[in-house]
Short mmCIF file of C-alpha atoms in Angstrom, two decimals:
data_model
loop_
_atom_site.label_atom_id
_atom_site.label_comp_id
_atom_site.label_asym_id
_atom_site.label_seq_id
_atom_site.Cartn_x
_atom_site.Cartn_y
_atom_site.Cartn_z
CA MET A 1 121.45 -12.88 48.31
CA SER A 2 120.99 -16.52 47.30
CA ASP A 3 120.73 -17.82 43.78
CA ASN A 4 116.99 -17.90 44.11
CA GLY A 5 116.40 -14.38 45.43
CA ASN A 6 116.70 -12.00 48.28
CA GLN A 7 116.18 -13.30 51.80
CA ILE A 8 115.52 -11.44 55.00
CA GLY A 9 114.91 -13.57 58.10
CA SER A 10 112.77 -16.59 57.24
CA VAL A 11 110.88 -15.05 54.27
CA SER A 12 112.43 -14.70 50.90
CA LEU A 13 111.40 -13.40 47.49
CA SER A 14 112.55 -15.24 44.41
CA HIS A 15 113.95 -13.37 41.43
CA GLY A 16 110.61 -13.91 39.75
CA GLU A 17 108.74 -12.39 42.67
CA ILE A 18 111.07 -9.43 42.79
CA LEU A 19 110.29 -8.78 39.15
CA ARG A 20 106.57 -9.38 39.65
CA TYR A 21 106.36 -6.90 42.52
CA SER A 22 108.97 -4.42 41.21
CA ARG A 23 106.50 -1.53 41.11
CA HIS A 24 105.84 -2.11 44.82
CA LEU A 25 109.52 -2.43 45.62
CA LEU A 26 110.20 1.02 44.16
CA MET A 27 107.89 2.58 46.68
CA PRO A 28 109.56 3.39 50.05
CA GLU A 29 106.25 2.74 51.87
CA VAL A 30 106.35 -0.87 50.63
CA GLY A 31 109.85 -1.77 49.49
CA LEU A 32 111.40 -5.18 49.90
CA GLU A 33 110.57 -5.40 53.59
CA GLY A 34 106.91 -4.51 53.00
CA GLN A 35 106.55 -6.98 50.17
CA GLU A 36 107.93 -9.73 52.39
CA LYS A 37 105.37 -8.70 55.05
CA LEU A 38 102.63 -9.21 52.47
CA LYS A 39 104.02 -12.63 51.63
CA GLN A 40 103.93 -13.60 55.33
CA SER A 41 100.38 -12.27 55.73
CA SER A 42 97.07 -14.09 55.61
CA VAL A 43 93.59 -12.76 54.88
CA LEU A 44 90.19 -14.40 55.16
CA ILE A 45 87.53 -13.24 52.69
CA VAL A 46 83.96 -14.19 53.61
CA GLY A 47 82.04 -14.22 50.39
CA THR A 48 83.33 -14.59 46.82
CA GLY A 49 80.59 -12.53 45.11
CA GLY A 50 80.48 -8.89 44.13
CA LEU A 51 82.78 -7.54 46.90
CA GLY A 52 84.86 -10.66 47.32
CA SER A 53 85.81 -10.69 43.64
CA PRO A 54 87.87 -7.46 43.42
CA VAL A 55 89.18 -7.87 46.97
CA ALA A 56 90.52 -11.37 46.28
CA MET A 57 91.97 -10.48 42.88
CA TYR A 58 93.81 -7.41 44.05
CA LEU A 59 95.14 -9.08 47.20
CA ALA A 60 96.36 -12.00 45.10
CA ALA A 61 98.03 -9.58 42.64
CA ALA A 62 99.58 -7.66 45.53
CA GLY A 63 101.26 -10.87 46.88
CA VAL A 64 99.34 -11.56 50.10
CA GLY A 65 100.78 -14.95 50.91
CA LYS A 66 97.66 -16.80 52.08
CA ILE A 67 94.13 -16.05 51.08
CA GLY A 68 91.16 -17.91 52.57
CA LEU A 69 87.83 -17.98 50.71
CA VAL A 70 84.53 -18.82 52.40
CA ASP A 71 81.41 -19.43 50.33
CA TYR A 72 78.96 -22.26 49.73
CA ASP A 73 77.20 -21.17 46.60
CA VAL A 74 77.59 -21.98 42.91
CA VAL A 75 78.29 -19.53 40.07
CA ASP A 76 75.01 -18.41 38.52
CA PHE A 77 74.51 -16.65 35.19
CA THR A 78 73.12 -13.57 36.97
CA ASN A 79 76.32 -13.25 39.02
CA LEU A 80 78.49 -12.37 36.02
CA GLN A 81 77.23 -8.78 35.77
CA ARG A 82 79.38 -7.87 38.81
CA GLN A 83 81.21 -10.92 40.25
CA ILE A 84 84.26 -10.56 38.03
CA VAL A 85 86.37 -13.30 39.59
CA HIS A 86 84.08 -15.78 37.83
CA GLY A 87 83.48 -16.32 34.07
CA THR A 88 80.95 -17.84 31.78
CA HIS A 89 82.87 -21.12 31.79
CA SER A 90 82.44 -21.23 35.59
CA ILE A 91 78.64 -21.34 35.61
CA GLY A 92 77.49 -24.19 37.82
CA GLU A 93 80.89 -24.50 39.52
CA ARG A 94 81.41 -23.98 43.26
CA LYS A 95 82.24 -20.33 43.76
CA VAL A 96 85.32 -21.01 45.94
CA ALA A 97 86.73 -23.36 43.33
CA SER A 98 86.14 -20.92 40.50
CA ALA A 99 87.68 -18.08 42.51
CA ARG A 100 90.70 -20.14 43.53
CA GLU A 101 91.44 -21.04 39.90
CA ARG A 102 91.37 -17.38 38.93
CA LEU A 103 93.52 -16.21 41.84
CA LEU A 104 96.22 -18.77 41.17
CA ASP A 105 96.18 -17.73 37.52
CA ILE A 106 96.80 -14.16 38.66
CA ASN A 107 99.56 -15.21 41.07
CA PRO A 108 100.72 -18.84 41.32
CA ASP A 109 103.13 -17.93 44.15
CA ILE A 110 100.37 -17.54 46.75
CA GLU A 111 98.36 -20.07 48.74
CA VAL A 112 94.58 -20.08 48.36
CA VAL A 113 92.57 -22.10 50.91
CA THR A 114 88.88 -22.71 50.27
CA TYR A 115 86.03 -23.34 52.68
CA ASP A 116 83.03 -24.58 50.71
CA GLU A 117 80.65 -24.21 53.64
CA PRO A 118 78.47 -21.57 55.32
CA PHE A 119 80.28 -19.29 57.77
CA THR A 120 78.47 -20.11 61.02
CA SER A 121 78.79 -19.87 64.76
CA GLU A 122 79.97 -23.48 64.77
CA ASN A 123 82.94 -23.10 62.44
CA ALA A 124 83.77 -19.35 62.33
CA LEU A 125 86.38 -19.24 65.08
CA ARG A 126 88.10 -22.34 63.70
CA ILE A 127 88.25 -20.91 60.20
CA ALA A 128 89.30 -17.37 61.27
CA GLU A 129 92.04 -18.57 63.63
CA ALA A 130 94.69 -18.90 60.89
CA TYR A 131 94.29 -15.40 59.43
CA ASP A 132 95.45 -11.89 60.25
CA VAL A 133 92.56 -9.92 58.78
CA ILE A 134 88.90 -10.76 58.13
CA ILE A 135 87.16 -9.13 55.14
CA ASP A 136 83.40 -8.84 55.08
CA GLY A 137 82.24 -9.55 51.53
CA THR A 138 78.78 -10.73 52.59
CA ASP A 139 75.26 -9.78 51.51
CA ASN A 140 73.27 -10.48 54.68
CA PHE A 141 72.97 -9.25 58.25
CA PRO A 142 73.40 -12.54 60.16
CA THR A 143 76.85 -13.16 58.68
CA ARG A 144 77.80 -9.48 59.06
CA TYR A 145 77.07 -9.58 62.78
CA LEU A 146 78.84 -12.92 63.05
CA ILE A 147 81.97 -11.54 61.38
CA ASN A 148 81.97 -8.60 63.74
CA ASP A 149 81.75 -10.73 66.82
CA VAL A 150 84.46 -13.08 65.58
CA SER A 151 86.62 -10.03 64.96
CA VAL A 152 86.03 -8.74 68.48
CA PHE A 153 86.61 -12.08 70.18
CA THR A 154 89.85 -12.76 68.25
CA GLY A 155 91.21 -9.23 68.16
CA LYS A 156 91.45 -9.23 64.37
CA PRO A 157 90.53 -6.24 62.18
CA ASN A 158 87.28 -6.50 60.20
CA VAL A 159 87.42 -4.73 56.86
CA TYR A 160 83.79 -3.93 56.16
CA GLY A 161 82.07 -3.23 52.86
CA SER A 162 78.40 -2.95 51.91
CA ILE A 163 76.60 -2.22 48.65
CA PHE A 164 73.10 -1.56 47.41
CA ARG A 165 71.92 -0.15 44.08
CA PHE A 166 74.25 2.88 43.59
CA GLU A 167 75.52 3.30 47.13
CA GLY A 168 78.32 1.69 49.14
CA GLN A 169 80.01 1.83 52.49
CA VAL A 170 83.52 1.03 53.72
CA SER A 171 85.08 1.01 57.16
CA VAL A 172 87.54 -0.87 59.35
CA PHE A 173 86.00 -2.20 62.56
CA TRP A 174 88.77 -3.10 65.00
CA ALA A 175 87.60 -3.14 68.62
CA GLU A 176 91.15 -2.95 69.98
CA GLN A 177 91.68 0.43 68.32
CA GLY A 178 88.17 1.83 67.74
CA PRO A 179 84.52 0.95 67.41
CA CYS A 180 83.14 -2.36 66.24
CA TYR A 181 80.22 -2.80 63.91
CA ARG A 182 77.83 -3.30 66.83
CA CYS A 183 78.94 0.04 68.34
CA ILE A 184 77.32 1.70 65.34
CA PHE A 185 74.52 -0.78 64.58
CA PRO A 186 73.67 -2.45 67.91
CA GLU A 187 70.52 -4.04 66.50
CA PRO A 188 69.71 -5.32 62.98
CA PRO A 189 66.96 -3.66 60.99
CA PRO A 190 63.51 -5.22 61.17
CA PRO A 191 63.16 -8.22 58.79
CA GLY A 192 62.06 -7.08 55.32
CA LEU A 193 62.90 -3.41 55.83
CA VAL A 194 66.13 -3.52 53.84
CA PRO A 195 65.76 -5.29 50.44
CA SER A 196 68.58 -7.49 49.24
CA CYS A 197 70.54 -6.81 46.07
CA ALA A 198 68.60 -9.63 44.45
CA GLU A 199 65.41 -7.69 45.10
CA GLY A 200 66.57 -4.11 44.66
CA GLY A 201 69.47 -4.53 42.22
CA VAL A 202 73.07 -3.34 42.25
CA PHE A 203 75.03 -1.20 39.82
CA GLY A 204 77.48 -3.64 38.23
CA VAL A 205 80.67 -1.56 38.80
CA LEU A 206 79.77 -0.53 42.38
CA PRO A 207 81.26 -3.62 44.07
CA GLY A 208 84.46 -2.97 42.10
CA THR A 209 84.76 0.45 43.67
CA ILE A 210 83.94 -0.68 47.22
CA GLY A 211 85.88 -3.95 46.99
CA THR A 212 88.96 -2.16 45.74
CA LEU A 213 88.72 0.23 48.70
CA GLN A 214 88.47 -2.78 51.04
CA ALA A 215 91.59 -4.29 49.45
CA THR A 216 93.41 -0.94 49.89
CA GLU A 217 92.52 -0.81 53.60
CA THR A 218 93.62 -4.41 54.05
CA ILE A 219 97.03 -3.84 52.47
CA LYS A 220 97.54 -0.68 54.56
CA ILE A 221 96.78 -2.69 57.71
CA LEU A 222 99.14 -5.49 56.75
CA LEU A 223 101.95 -3.09 55.92
CA GLY A 224 101.28 -0.68 58.82
CA ILE A 225 101.17 2.34 56.55
CA GLY A 226 98.79 5.28 56.15
CA GLU A 227 95.66 5.84 58.21
CA PRO A 228 93.27 2.88 58.11
CA MET A 229 89.59 3.83 58.28
CA ILE A 230 89.25 2.91 61.94
CA GLY A 231 86.50 5.09 63.46
CA THR A 232 85.49 6.37 59.99
CA LEU A 233 82.65 5.26 57.74
CA LEU A 234 83.12 6.13 54.06
CA LEU A 235 79.85 6.62 52.15
CA TYR A 236 79.92 6.47 48.38
CA ASP A 237 77.20 7.58 45.91
CA ALA A 238 78.00 6.38 42.41
CA LEU A 239 75.31 8.52 40.74
CA ASP A 240 76.80 11.77 42.01
CA LEU A 241 80.37 10.34 42.30
CA ARG A 242 80.42 11.64 45.86
CA PHE A 243 82.32 10.41 48.85
CA ASP A 244 81.35 11.41 52.40
CA ARG A 245 83.15 10.56 55.62
CA VAL A 246 81.38 10.03 58.92
CA LYS A 247 83.30 9.84 62.17
CA LEU A 248 82.37 6.93 64.38
CA LYS A 249 82.78 6.59 68.15
CA LYS A 250 83.16 3.55 70.30
CA ASN A 251 80.01 2.78 72.32
CA PRO A 252 80.99 2.46 75.98
CA GLN A 253 77.91 0.27 76.49
CA CYS A 254 78.46 -1.93 73.46
CA LYS A 255 77.12 -5.41 74.10
CA VAL A 256 80.17 -7.06 72.53
CA CYS A 257 83.29 -4.94 72.80
CA SER A 258 82.74 -2.91 76.00
CA PRO A 259 84.28 -3.90 79.38
CA GLU A 260 80.77 -4.89 80.52
CA ALA A 261 79.93 -6.86 77.38
CA GLU A 262 76.78 -9.01 77.55
CA VAL A 263 77.65 -11.11 74.49
CA THR A 264 80.75 -13.14 75.22
CA GLU A 265 80.33 -16.01 72.80
CA LEU A 266 78.92 -16.55 69.30
CA ILE A 267 75.12 -16.72 69.16
CA ASP A 268 72.40 -17.77 66.73
CA TYR A 269 72.66 -14.87 64.29
CA GLU A 270 69.76 -15.87 62.05
CA ALA A 271 67.48 -15.76 65.09
CA PHE A 272 69.04 -12.48 66.22
CA CYS A 273 68.43 -10.83 62.82
CA GLY A 274 65.20 -12.63 62.01
CA VAL A 275 66.34 -13.45 58.47
CA PRO A 276 68.31 -16.29 56.85
CA SER A 277 72.01 -15.90 56.19
CA HIS A 278 71.79 -15.99 52.40
CA ASP A 279 70.60 -13.84 49.56
CA HIS A 280 68.62 -16.45 47.68
CA GLU A 281 65.36 -15.27 46.22
CA GLU A 282 62.51 -17.11 47.82
CA GLY A 283 59.52 -16.46 50.01
CA ARG A 284 59.36 -17.44 53.63
CA LEU A 285 55.79 -18.70 53.80
CA ASP A 286 54.18 -21.99 54.77
CA SER A 287 53.01 -23.99 51.78
CA GLU A 288 49.31 -23.34 52.63
CA TRP A 289 49.87 -19.68 51.64
CA GLU A 290 51.54 -20.45 48.29
CA ILE A 291 50.32 -21.48 44.85
CA GLU A 292 52.42 -23.08 42.13
CA PRO A 293 52.54 -21.38 38.68
CA ARG A 294 50.87 -24.32 36.90
CA GLU A 295 48.09 -24.42 39.47
CA LEU A 296 47.43 -20.69 38.98
CA ALA A 297 47.51 -21.16 35.23
CA SER A 298 44.91 -23.89 35.51
CA LYS A 299 42.65 -21.66 37.65
CA LEU A 300 42.86 -18.81 35.17
CA LYS A 301 42.21 -21.11 32.21
CA SER A 302 39.12 -22.58 33.85
CA GLY A 303 37.70 -19.11 34.44
CA ASP A 304 38.09 -19.02 38.25
CA ARG A 305 37.82 -15.49 39.57
CA VAL A 306 41.30 -14.59 40.77
CA HIS A 307 42.52 -11.08 41.61
CA LEU A 308 46.21 -10.94 40.56
CA ILE A 309 48.32 -8.26 42.18
CA ASP A 310 51.86 -7.49 40.95
CA VAL A 311 53.86 -5.85 43.78
CA ARG A 312 56.92 -5.08 41.68
CA GLU A 313 58.14 -1.60 40.76
CA PRO A 314 56.65 -0.08 37.58
CA HIS A 315 59.95 -0.15 35.65
CA GLU A 316 60.06 -3.93 36.01
CA LEU A 317 56.94 -4.29 33.90
CA ALA A 318 59.01 -3.49 30.81
CA ILE A 319 60.88 -6.78 31.42
CA SER A 320 57.93 -9.06 31.96
CA ALA A 321 54.28 -8.69 32.96
CA LEU A 322 51.00 -10.56 33.35
CA PRO A 323 48.33 -8.43 31.56
CA GLU A 324 45.57 -9.57 33.96
CA ALA A 325 47.38 -8.23 36.99
CA GLN A 326 46.82 -5.03 38.94
CA VAL A 327 50.09 -3.28 39.72
CA ILE A 328 50.47 -2.13 43.34
CA PRO A 329 54.12 -1.77 44.30
CA LEU A 330 54.90 -3.16 47.75
CA GLY A 331 55.70 0.27 49.14
CA SER A 332 52.24 1.52 48.13
CA LEU A 333 50.23 -1.53 49.29
CA ALA A 334 49.41 -0.27 52.80
CA ALA A 335 47.98 2.99 51.45
CA LYS A 336 45.89 1.19 48.80
CA MET A 337 44.75 -1.69 50.94
CA HIS A 338 41.30 -0.13 51.38
CA THR A 339 40.64 -0.51 47.65
CA LEU A 340 40.90 -4.27 47.79
CA ASP A 341 37.98 -6.63 48.53
CA SER A 342 38.73 -9.18 51.24
CA ALA A 343 36.10 -11.49 49.73
CA ASP A 344 38.21 -11.88 46.56
CA GLU A 345 40.73 -14.67 46.05
CA ILE A 346 43.92 -12.67 45.81
CA VAL A 347 47.19 -13.98 44.32
CA LEU A 348 50.23 -11.80 44.89
CA PHE A 349 53.43 -12.02 42.90
CA CYS A 350 56.73 -10.25 42.28
CA LYS A 351 60.00 -11.24 40.58
CA SER A 352 60.75 -14.29 42.69
CA GLY A 353 58.29 -14.47 45.57
CA THR A 354 60.13 -12.55 48.29
CA ARG A 355 58.42 -9.15 48.06
CA SER A 356 55.02 -10.75 47.49
CA ALA A 357 55.54 -12.87 50.60
CA ARG A 358 55.94 -9.63 52.59
CA ALA A 359 52.89 -8.27 50.84
CA LEU A 360 50.89 -11.32 51.87
CA GLU A 361 51.98 -10.94 55.47
CA LEU A 362 50.87 -7.30 55.41
CA LEU A 363 47.41 -8.13 54.04
CA ALA A 364 47.02 -11.11 56.34
CA GLY A 365 47.80 -8.87 59.27
CA ALA A 366 44.97 -6.58 58.16
CA GLY A 367 42.46 -9.41 58.15
CA PHE A 368 42.61 -10.70 54.54
CA ARG A 369 42.35 -14.50 54.48
CA LYS A 370 41.82 -15.57 50.83
CA LEU A 371 45.47 -14.99 49.94
CA LYS A 372 48.10 -16.85 47.97
CA ASN A 373 51.68 -16.03 47.04
CA LEU A 374 52.82 -17.14 43.58
CA ARG A 375 55.74 -19.44 44.44
CA GLY A 376 58.86 -18.34 42.61
CA GLY A 377 57.18 -15.21 41.27
CA ILE A 378 56.88 -14.22 37.62
CA ASN A 379 60.28 -15.84 36.95
CA ALA A 380 58.82 -19.23 37.93
CA TRP A 381 55.76 -18.44 35.75
CA ALA A 382 58.17 -17.79 32.83
CA ARG A 383 59.99 -21.08 33.39
CA ASP A 384 56.89 -23.29 34.01
CA VAL A 385 54.04 -21.68 32.14
CA ASP A 386 55.04 -19.07 29.58
CA PRO A 387 58.63 -19.49 28.25
CA LYS A 388 58.11 -16.47 25.94
CA LEU A 389 58.67 -14.29 29.04
CA PRO A 390 62.29 -13.63 30.03
CA VAL A 391 63.73 -14.62 33.44
CA TYR A 392 65.63 -11.82 35.20
#
């Protein structure tokens, strides 16, 4: 024992650290040796949003010595309902900077490295090289498949989490010991089939539950204790407070982790998934198919005949609505398409333009041509035309 603390090998805990982690040290599964393992360990968290927030905070509090944070977004007011690593004072700041400040406030004895850049095929292997575990805190399929392939190629465990509305999933994908993500989901869903949290919403406390479970699995892996969820997918339903476990098997024909793997290097994951690797709310249409809010307002004011169609869900009308619009939720549009007149000039809108862009593609595929998507949706209308309406 030195004056500064207890030392085993090349890693030591100061007196202050021994006091900080005393509740860990009392547990034989952790103890002094385990706490020193955590201090030697490094974890990369991809995403500092809903899932990344509780994961990062609990790993920092637990004493994981090096935490890497990857994100390239800024803190937005709408994040604060669930992304608890950030605060009101952080609005407009880079997310990685905001998160780093909070983690070092929780535990100044750790190292926090930030990567204020997208996690891409070009930089992923370089960034991941310095870390023991990769944690998936993302909100999109391209990055999720990228994280999986990086995990397989580097032999590192991938602690997976996913959330939507009231439901969440957790697993550990570690190809050296069990299945990888692609063993279970070899192909991404068709573009537009699975709405994002920005479109469908997310229960504010849900990422806390799932993120805390991801942090638990990470610490178990780092300490070598318990049974990590390798080969098991945990399903959580917050409405019924129900957990279900599904056993997963390795796919002997997996394109990435099998002996005869077809994918042996990182690919273009946005092209593979057919969607961008971000959760920003925006349509994906050429400008010729879009109309600006002020232009639409001018048409309506001048008496032009325009058929407005709101493709949002009925409960969203209580937040904001355009009284002239016909409400046809996106999921009902195909069944009600026969009621529309293709000779009409139709303007579709939703909250932000994403769902209405899909609605436009559906109608265009059925032969409608006089179509426009309200760029930015009713939120843009509220900002540019009618400030009495709230933005949500």
